[in-house]
PDB file of C-alpha atoms and ligand atoms in Angstrom:
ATOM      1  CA  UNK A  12     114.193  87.801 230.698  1.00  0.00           C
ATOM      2  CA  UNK A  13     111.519  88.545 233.167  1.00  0.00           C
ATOM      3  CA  UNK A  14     108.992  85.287 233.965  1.00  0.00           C
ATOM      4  CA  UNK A  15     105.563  85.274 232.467  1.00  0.00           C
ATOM      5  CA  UNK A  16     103.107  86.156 234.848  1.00  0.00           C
ATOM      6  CA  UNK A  17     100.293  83.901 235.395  1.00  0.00           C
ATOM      7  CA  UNK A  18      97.732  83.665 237.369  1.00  0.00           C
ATOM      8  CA  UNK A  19      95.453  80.589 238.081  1.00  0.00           C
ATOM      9  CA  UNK A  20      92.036  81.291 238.654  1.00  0.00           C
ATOM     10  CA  UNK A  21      89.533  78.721 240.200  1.00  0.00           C
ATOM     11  CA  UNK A  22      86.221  78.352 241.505  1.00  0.00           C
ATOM     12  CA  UNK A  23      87.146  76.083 243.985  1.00  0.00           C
ATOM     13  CA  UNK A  24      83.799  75.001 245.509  1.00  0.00           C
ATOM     14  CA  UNK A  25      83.852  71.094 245.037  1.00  0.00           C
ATOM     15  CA  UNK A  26      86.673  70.725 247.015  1.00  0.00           C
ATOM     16  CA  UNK A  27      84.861  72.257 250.246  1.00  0.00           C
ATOM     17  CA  UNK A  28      82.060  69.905 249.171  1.00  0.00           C
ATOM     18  CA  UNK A  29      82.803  67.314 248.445  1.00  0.00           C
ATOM     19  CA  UNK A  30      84.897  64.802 250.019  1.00  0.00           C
ATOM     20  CA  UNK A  31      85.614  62.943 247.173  1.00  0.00           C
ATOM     21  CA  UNK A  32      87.347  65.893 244.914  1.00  0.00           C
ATOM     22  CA  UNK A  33      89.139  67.078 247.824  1.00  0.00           C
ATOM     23  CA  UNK A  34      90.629  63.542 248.016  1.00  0.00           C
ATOM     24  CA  UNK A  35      91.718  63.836 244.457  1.00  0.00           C
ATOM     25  CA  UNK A  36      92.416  67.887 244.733  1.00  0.00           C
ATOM     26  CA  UNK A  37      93.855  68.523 248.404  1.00  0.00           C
ATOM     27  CA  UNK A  38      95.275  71.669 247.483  1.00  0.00           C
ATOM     28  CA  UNK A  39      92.011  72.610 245.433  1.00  0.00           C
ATOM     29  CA  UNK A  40      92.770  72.237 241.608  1.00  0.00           C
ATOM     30  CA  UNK A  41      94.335  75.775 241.645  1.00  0.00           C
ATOM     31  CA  UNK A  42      96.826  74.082 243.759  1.00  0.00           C
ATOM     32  CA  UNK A  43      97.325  71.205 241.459  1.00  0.00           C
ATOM     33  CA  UNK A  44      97.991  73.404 238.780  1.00  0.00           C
ATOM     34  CA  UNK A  45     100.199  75.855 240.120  1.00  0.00           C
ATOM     35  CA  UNK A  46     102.773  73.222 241.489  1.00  0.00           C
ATOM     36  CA  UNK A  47     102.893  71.199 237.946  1.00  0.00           C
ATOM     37  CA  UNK A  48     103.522  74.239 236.316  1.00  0.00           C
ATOM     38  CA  UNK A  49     106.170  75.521 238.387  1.00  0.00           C
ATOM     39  CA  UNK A  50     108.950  73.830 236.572  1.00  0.00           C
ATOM     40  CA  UNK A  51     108.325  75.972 233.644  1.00  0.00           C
ATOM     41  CA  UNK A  52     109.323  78.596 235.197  1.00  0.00           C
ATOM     42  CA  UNK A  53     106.698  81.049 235.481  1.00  0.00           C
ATOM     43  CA  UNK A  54     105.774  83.606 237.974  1.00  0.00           C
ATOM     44  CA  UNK A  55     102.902  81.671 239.463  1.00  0.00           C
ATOM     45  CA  UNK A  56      99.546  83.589 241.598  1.00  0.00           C
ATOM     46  CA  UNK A  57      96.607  81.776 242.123  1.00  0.00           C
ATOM     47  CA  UNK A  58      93.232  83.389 242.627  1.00  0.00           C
ATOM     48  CA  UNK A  59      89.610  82.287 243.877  1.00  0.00           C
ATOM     49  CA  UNK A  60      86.124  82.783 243.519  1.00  0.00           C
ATOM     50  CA  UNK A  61      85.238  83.418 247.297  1.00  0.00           C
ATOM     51  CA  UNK A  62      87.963  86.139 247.535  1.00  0.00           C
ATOM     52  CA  UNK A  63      87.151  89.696 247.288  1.00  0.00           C
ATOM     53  CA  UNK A  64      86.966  90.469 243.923  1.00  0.00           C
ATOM     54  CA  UNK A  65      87.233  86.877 242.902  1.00  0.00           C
ATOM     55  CA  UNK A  66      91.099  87.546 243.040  1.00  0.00           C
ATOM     56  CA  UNK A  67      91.277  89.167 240.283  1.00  0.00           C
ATOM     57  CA  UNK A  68      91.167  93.273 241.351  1.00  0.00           C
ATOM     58  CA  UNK A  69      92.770  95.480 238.790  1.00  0.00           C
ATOM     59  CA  UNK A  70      96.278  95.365 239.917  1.00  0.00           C
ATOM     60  CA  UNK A  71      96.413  91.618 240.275  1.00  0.00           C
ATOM     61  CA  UNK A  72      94.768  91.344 236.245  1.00  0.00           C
ATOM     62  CA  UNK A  73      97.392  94.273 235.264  1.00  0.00           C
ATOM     63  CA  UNK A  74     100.283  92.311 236.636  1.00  0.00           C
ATOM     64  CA  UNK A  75      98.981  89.469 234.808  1.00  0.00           C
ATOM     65  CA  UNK A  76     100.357  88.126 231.082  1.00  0.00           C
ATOM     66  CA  UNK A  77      98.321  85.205 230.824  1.00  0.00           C
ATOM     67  CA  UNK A  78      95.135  83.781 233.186  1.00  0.00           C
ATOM     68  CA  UNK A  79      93.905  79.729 233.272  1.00  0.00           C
ATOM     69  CA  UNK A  80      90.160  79.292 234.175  1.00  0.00           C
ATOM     70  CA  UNK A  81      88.175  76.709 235.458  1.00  0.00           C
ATOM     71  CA  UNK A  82      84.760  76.926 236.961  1.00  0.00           C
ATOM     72  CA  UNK A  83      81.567  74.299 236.964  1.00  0.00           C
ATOM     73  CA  UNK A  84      79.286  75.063 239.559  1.00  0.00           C
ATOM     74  CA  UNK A  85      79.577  78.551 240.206  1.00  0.00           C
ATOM     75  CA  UNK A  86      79.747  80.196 236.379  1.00  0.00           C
ATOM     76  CA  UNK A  87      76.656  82.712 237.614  1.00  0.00           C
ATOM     77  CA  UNK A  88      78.547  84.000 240.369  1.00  0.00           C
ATOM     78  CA  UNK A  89      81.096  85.405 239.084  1.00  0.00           C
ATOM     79  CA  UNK A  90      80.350  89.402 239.160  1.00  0.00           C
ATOM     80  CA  UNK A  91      79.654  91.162 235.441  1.00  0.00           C
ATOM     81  CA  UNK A  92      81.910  93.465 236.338  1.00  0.00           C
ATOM     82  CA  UNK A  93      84.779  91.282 237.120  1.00  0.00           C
ATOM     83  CA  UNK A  94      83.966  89.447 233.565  1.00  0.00           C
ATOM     84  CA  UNK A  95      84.097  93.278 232.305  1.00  0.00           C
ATOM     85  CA  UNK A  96      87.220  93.691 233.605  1.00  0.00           C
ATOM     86  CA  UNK A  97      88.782  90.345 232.599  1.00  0.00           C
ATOM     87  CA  UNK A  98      87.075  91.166 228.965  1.00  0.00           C
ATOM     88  CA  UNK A  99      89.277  94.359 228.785  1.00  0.00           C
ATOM     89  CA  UNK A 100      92.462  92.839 229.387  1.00  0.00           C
ATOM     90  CA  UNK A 101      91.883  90.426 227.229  1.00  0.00           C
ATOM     91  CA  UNK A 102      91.218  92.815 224.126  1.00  0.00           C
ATOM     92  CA  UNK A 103      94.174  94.698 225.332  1.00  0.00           C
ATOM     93  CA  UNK A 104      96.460  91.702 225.281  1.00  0.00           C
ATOM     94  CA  UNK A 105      96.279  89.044 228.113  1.00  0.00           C
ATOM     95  CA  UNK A 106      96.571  85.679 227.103  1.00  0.00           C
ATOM     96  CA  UNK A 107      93.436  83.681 228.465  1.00  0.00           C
ATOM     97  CA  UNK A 108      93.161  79.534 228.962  1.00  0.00           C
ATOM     98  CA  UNK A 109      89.916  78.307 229.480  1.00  0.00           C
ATOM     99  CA  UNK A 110      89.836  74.680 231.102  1.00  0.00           C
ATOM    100  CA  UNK A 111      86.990  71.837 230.526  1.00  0.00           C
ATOM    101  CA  UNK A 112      84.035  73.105 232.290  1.00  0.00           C
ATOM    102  CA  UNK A 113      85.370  76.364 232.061  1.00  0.00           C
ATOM    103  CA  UNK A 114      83.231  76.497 228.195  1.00  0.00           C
ATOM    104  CA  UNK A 115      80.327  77.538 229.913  1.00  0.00           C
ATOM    105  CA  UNK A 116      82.021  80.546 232.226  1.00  0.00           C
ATOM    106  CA  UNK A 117      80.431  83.540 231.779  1.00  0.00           C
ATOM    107  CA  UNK A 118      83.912  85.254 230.226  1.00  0.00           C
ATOM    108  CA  UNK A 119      84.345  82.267 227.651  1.00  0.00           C
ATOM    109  CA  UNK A 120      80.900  82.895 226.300  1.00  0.00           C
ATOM    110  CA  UNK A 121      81.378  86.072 226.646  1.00  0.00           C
ATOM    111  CA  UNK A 122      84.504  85.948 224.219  1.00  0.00           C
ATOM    112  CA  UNK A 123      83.200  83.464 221.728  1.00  0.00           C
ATOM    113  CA  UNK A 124      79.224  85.067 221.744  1.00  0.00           C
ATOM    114  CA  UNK A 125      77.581  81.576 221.526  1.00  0.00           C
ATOM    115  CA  UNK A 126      76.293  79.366 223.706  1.00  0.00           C
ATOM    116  CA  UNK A 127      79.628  76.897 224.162  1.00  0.00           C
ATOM    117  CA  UNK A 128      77.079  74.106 225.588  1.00  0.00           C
ATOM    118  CA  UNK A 129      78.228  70.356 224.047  1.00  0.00           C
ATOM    119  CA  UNK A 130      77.288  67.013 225.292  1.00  0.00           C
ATOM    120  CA  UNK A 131      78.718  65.335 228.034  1.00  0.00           C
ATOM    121  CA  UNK A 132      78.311  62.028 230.391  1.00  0.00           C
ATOM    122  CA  UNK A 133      80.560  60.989 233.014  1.00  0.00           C
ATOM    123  CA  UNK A 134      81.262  57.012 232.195  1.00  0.00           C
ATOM    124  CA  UNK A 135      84.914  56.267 232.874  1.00  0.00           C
ATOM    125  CA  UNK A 136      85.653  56.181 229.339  1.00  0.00           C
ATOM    126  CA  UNK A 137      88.595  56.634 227.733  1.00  0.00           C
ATOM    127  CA  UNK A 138      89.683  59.432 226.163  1.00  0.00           C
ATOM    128  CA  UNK A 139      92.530  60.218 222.929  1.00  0.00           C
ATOM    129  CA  UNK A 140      93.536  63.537 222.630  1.00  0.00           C
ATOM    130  CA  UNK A 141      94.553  64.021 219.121  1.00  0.00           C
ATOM    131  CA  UNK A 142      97.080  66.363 217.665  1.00  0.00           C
ATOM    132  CA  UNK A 143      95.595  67.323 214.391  1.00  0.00           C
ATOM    133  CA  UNK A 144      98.193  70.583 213.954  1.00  0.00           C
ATOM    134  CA  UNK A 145     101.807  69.267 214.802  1.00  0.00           C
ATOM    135  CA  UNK A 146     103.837  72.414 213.875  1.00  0.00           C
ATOM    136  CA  UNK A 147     101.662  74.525 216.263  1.00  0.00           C
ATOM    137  CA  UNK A 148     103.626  76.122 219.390  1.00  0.00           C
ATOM    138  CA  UNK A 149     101.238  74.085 221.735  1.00  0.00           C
ATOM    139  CA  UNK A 150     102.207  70.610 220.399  1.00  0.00           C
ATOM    140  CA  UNK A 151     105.843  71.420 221.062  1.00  0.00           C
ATOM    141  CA  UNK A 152     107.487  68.506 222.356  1.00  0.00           C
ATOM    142  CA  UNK A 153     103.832  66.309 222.505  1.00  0.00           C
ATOM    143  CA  UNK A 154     103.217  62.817 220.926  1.00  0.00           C
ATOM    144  CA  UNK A 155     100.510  61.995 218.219  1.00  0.00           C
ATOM    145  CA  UNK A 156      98.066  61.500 220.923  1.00  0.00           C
ATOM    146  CA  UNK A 157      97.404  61.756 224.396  1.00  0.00           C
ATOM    147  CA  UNK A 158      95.845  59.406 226.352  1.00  0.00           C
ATOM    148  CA  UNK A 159      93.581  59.660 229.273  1.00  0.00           C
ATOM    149  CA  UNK A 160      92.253  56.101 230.550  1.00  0.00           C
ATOM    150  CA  UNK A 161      89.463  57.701 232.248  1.00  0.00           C
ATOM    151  CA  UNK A 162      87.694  60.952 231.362  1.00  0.00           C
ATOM    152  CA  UNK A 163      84.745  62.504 231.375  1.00  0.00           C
ATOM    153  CA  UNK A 164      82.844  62.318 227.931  1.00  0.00           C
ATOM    154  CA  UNK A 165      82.627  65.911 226.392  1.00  0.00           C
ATOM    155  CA  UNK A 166      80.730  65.620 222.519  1.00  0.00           C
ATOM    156  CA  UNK A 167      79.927  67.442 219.569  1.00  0.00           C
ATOM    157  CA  UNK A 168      78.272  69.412 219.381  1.00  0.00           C
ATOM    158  CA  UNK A 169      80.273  72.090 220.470  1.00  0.00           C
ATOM    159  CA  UNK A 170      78.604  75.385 220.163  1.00  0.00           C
ATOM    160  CA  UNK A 171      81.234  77.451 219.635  1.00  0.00           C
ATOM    161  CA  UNK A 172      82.506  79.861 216.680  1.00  0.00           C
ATOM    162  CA  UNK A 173      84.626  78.038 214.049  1.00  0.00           C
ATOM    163  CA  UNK A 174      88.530  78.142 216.014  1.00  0.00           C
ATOM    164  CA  UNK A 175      90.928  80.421 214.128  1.00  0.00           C
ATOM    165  CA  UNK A 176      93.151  77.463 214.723  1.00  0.00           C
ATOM    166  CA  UNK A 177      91.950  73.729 215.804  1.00  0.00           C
ATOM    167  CA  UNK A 178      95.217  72.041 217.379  1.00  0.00           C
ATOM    168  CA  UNK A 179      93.515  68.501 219.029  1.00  0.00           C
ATOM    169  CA  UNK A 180      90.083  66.569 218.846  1.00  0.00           C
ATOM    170  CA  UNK A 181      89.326  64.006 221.261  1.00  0.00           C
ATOM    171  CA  UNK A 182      88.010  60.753 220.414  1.00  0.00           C
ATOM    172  CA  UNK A 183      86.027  58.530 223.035  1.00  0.00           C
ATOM    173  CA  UNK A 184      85.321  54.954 223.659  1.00  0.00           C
ATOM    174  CA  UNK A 185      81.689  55.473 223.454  1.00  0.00           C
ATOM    175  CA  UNK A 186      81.748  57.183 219.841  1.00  0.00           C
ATOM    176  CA  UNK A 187      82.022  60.900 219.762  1.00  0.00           C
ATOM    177  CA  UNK A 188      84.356  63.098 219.050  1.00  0.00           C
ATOM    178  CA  UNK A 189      85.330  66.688 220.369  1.00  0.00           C
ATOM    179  CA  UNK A 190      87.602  69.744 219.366  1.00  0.00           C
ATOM    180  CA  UNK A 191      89.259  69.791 222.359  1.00  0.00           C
ATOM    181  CA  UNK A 192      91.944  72.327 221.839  1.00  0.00           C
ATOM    182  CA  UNK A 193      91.009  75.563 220.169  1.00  0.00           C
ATOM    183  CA  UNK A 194      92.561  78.410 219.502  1.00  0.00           C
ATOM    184  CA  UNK A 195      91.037  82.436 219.208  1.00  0.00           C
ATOM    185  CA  UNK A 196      91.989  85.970 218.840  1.00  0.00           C
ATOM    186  CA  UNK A 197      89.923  88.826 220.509  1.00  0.00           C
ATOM    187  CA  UNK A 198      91.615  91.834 220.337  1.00  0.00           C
ATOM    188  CA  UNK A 199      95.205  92.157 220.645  1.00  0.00           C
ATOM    189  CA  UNK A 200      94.482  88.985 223.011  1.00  0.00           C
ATOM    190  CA  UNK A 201      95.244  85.322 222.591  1.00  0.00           C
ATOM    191  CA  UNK A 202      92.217  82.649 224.072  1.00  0.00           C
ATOM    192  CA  UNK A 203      93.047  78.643 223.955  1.00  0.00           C
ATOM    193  CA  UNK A 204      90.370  76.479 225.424  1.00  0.00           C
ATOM    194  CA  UNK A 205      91.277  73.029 226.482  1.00  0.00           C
ATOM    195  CA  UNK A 206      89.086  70.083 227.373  1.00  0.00           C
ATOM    196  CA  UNK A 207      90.619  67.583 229.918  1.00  0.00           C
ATOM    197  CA  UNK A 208      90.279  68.019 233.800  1.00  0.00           C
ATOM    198  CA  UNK A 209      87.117  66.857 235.420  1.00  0.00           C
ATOM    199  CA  UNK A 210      86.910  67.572 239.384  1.00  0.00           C
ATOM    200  CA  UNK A 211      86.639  63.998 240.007  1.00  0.00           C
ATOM    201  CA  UNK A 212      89.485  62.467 237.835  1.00  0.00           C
ATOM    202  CA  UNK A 213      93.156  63.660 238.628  1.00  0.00           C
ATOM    203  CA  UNK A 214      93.533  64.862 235.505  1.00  0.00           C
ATOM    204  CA  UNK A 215      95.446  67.964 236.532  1.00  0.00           C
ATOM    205  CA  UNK A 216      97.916  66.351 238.166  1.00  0.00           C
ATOM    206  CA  UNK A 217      99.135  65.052 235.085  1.00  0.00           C
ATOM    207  CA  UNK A 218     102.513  66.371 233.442  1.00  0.00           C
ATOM    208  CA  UNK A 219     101.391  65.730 229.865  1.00  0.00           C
ATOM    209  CA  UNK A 220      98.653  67.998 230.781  1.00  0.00           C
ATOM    210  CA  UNK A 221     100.802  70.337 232.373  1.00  0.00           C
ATOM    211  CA  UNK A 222     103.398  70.838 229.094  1.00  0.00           C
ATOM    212  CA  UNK A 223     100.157  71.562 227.107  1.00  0.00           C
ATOM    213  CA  UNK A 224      98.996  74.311 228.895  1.00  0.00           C
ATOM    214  CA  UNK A 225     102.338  75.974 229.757  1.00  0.00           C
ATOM    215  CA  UNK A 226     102.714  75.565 226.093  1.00  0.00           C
ATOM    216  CA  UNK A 227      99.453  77.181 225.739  1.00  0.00           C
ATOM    217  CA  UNK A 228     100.716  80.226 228.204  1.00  0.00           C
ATOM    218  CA  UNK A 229     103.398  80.499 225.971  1.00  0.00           C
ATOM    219  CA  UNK A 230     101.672  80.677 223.353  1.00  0.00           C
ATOM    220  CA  UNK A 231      99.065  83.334 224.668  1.00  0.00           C
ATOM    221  CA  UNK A 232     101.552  85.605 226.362  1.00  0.00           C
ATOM    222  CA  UNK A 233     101.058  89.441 225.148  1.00  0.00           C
ATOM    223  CA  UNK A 234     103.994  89.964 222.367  1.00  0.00           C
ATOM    224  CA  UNK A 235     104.251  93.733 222.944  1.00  0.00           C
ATOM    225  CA  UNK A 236     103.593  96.796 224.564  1.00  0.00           C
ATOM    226  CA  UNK A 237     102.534  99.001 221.917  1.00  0.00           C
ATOM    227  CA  UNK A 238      99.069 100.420 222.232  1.00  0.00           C
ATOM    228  CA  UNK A 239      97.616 100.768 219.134  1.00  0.00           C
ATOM    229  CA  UNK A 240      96.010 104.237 218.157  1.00  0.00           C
ATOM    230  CA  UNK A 241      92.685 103.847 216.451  1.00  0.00           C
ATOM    231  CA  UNK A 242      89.889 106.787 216.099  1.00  0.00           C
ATOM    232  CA  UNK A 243      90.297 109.869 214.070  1.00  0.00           C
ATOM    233  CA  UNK A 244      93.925 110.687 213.149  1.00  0.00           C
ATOM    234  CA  UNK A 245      93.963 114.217 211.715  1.00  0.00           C
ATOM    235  CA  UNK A 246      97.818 114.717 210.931  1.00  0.00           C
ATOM    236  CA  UNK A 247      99.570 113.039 207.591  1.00  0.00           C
ATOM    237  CA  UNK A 248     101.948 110.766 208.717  1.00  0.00           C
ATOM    238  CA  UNK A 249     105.451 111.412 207.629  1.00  0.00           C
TER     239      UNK A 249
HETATM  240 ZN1  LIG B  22      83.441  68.011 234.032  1.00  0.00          ZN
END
């Protein structure tokens, strides 16, 4: 059986500016991400923002099964046309995971058609990832919770449609609570979004973290080729 193909799409601006994510992200959090998921055995590409067509030209999306996302500071640079084009092969079958900050990209809203804004506060607190759908393919092999001693604080709430399927809520040690691992379908497409991974907490060098989103890719690859015909069909069909 052939890999799935992923590719791992990041921002990657904090790291150039800031000395104290690149101490905790040296290979950029595209980096991080690519070698903890590499014992799954994927077929691993990253991709940027500051490359030409944020990485993600036509034939690098086409030879994609499933795409991760993160993004914080740069959401409104990423071109319309490249969220287009993402958009598309997404509603033709490409699994998408959407990462922590990543609720307020421009292809996440996009996707859901809210605002995805929550609360948030950065306070070292920590964080219990709940699993609140144990037979679900992304909680293969996980315990009843995660934990995460420090996190940022993300809170309800959570402007996003109801999830076709709500997998984990996060509880924090200042009070709120969060559905932190949410499932969709758009299209013939597959979308989980996932909360953890700040750019100042090493996060995603965690393998806990790592299982749940190659779980997640698993999860979200395409399941067939078939293009399905829609529009006027003017034969009886035998
Ligand atoms: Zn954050």
């Amino acid at each position: 059986m052939n890999p799935l193909r992923v590719t791992v799409w990041h921002e990657y601006r904090h790291e150039k500016l800031d000395k104290q994510v690149a101490d905790v992200y040296p290979e950029g959090i595209h980096g991080a991400l690519a070698k903890g998921l590499a014992p799954y055995g994927f077929d691993i590409h990253t991709a940027t923002l500051d490359e030409p067509e944020h990485g993600l030209t036509q034939e690098a999306l086409d030879n994609t099964d499933v795409l991760t996302w993160w993004g914080h500071m740069a959401h409104e640079e990423v071109s319309d046309e490249i969220v287009d084009r993402v958009q598309e092969r997404v509603l033709n079958g490409m699994g998408l995971i959407v990462l922590h900050s990543g609720h307020l990209s421009k292809i996440f809203r996009r996707l859901m058609g809210t605002g995805c804004m929550l609360r948030w506060r950065e306070a070292d607190e920590k964080e219990r990832i709940w699993t609140v759908d144990p037979s679900h393919p992304i909680c293969d092999g996980l315990p009843e919770y995660i934990e995460i001693d420090e996190a940022e604080m993300y809170g309800e709430h959570f402007d996003i449609p109801p999830p076709d399927t709500l997998v984990f809520i996060s509880w924090f040690e200042g009070g709120e609570v969060f559905r932190s691992g949410c499932c969709y379908q758009r299209g013939q497409g597959k979308i989980f979004y996932f909360r953890p991974g700040h750019e100042t907490y090493p996060i995603f060098h965690l393998p806990i973290v790592h299982k749940v989103i190659a779980n997640a890719i698993n999860w979200a690859k395409p399941v067939t080729n078939m293009a399905p015909v829609r529009g006027n069909i003017p034969e009886f069909m035998a």
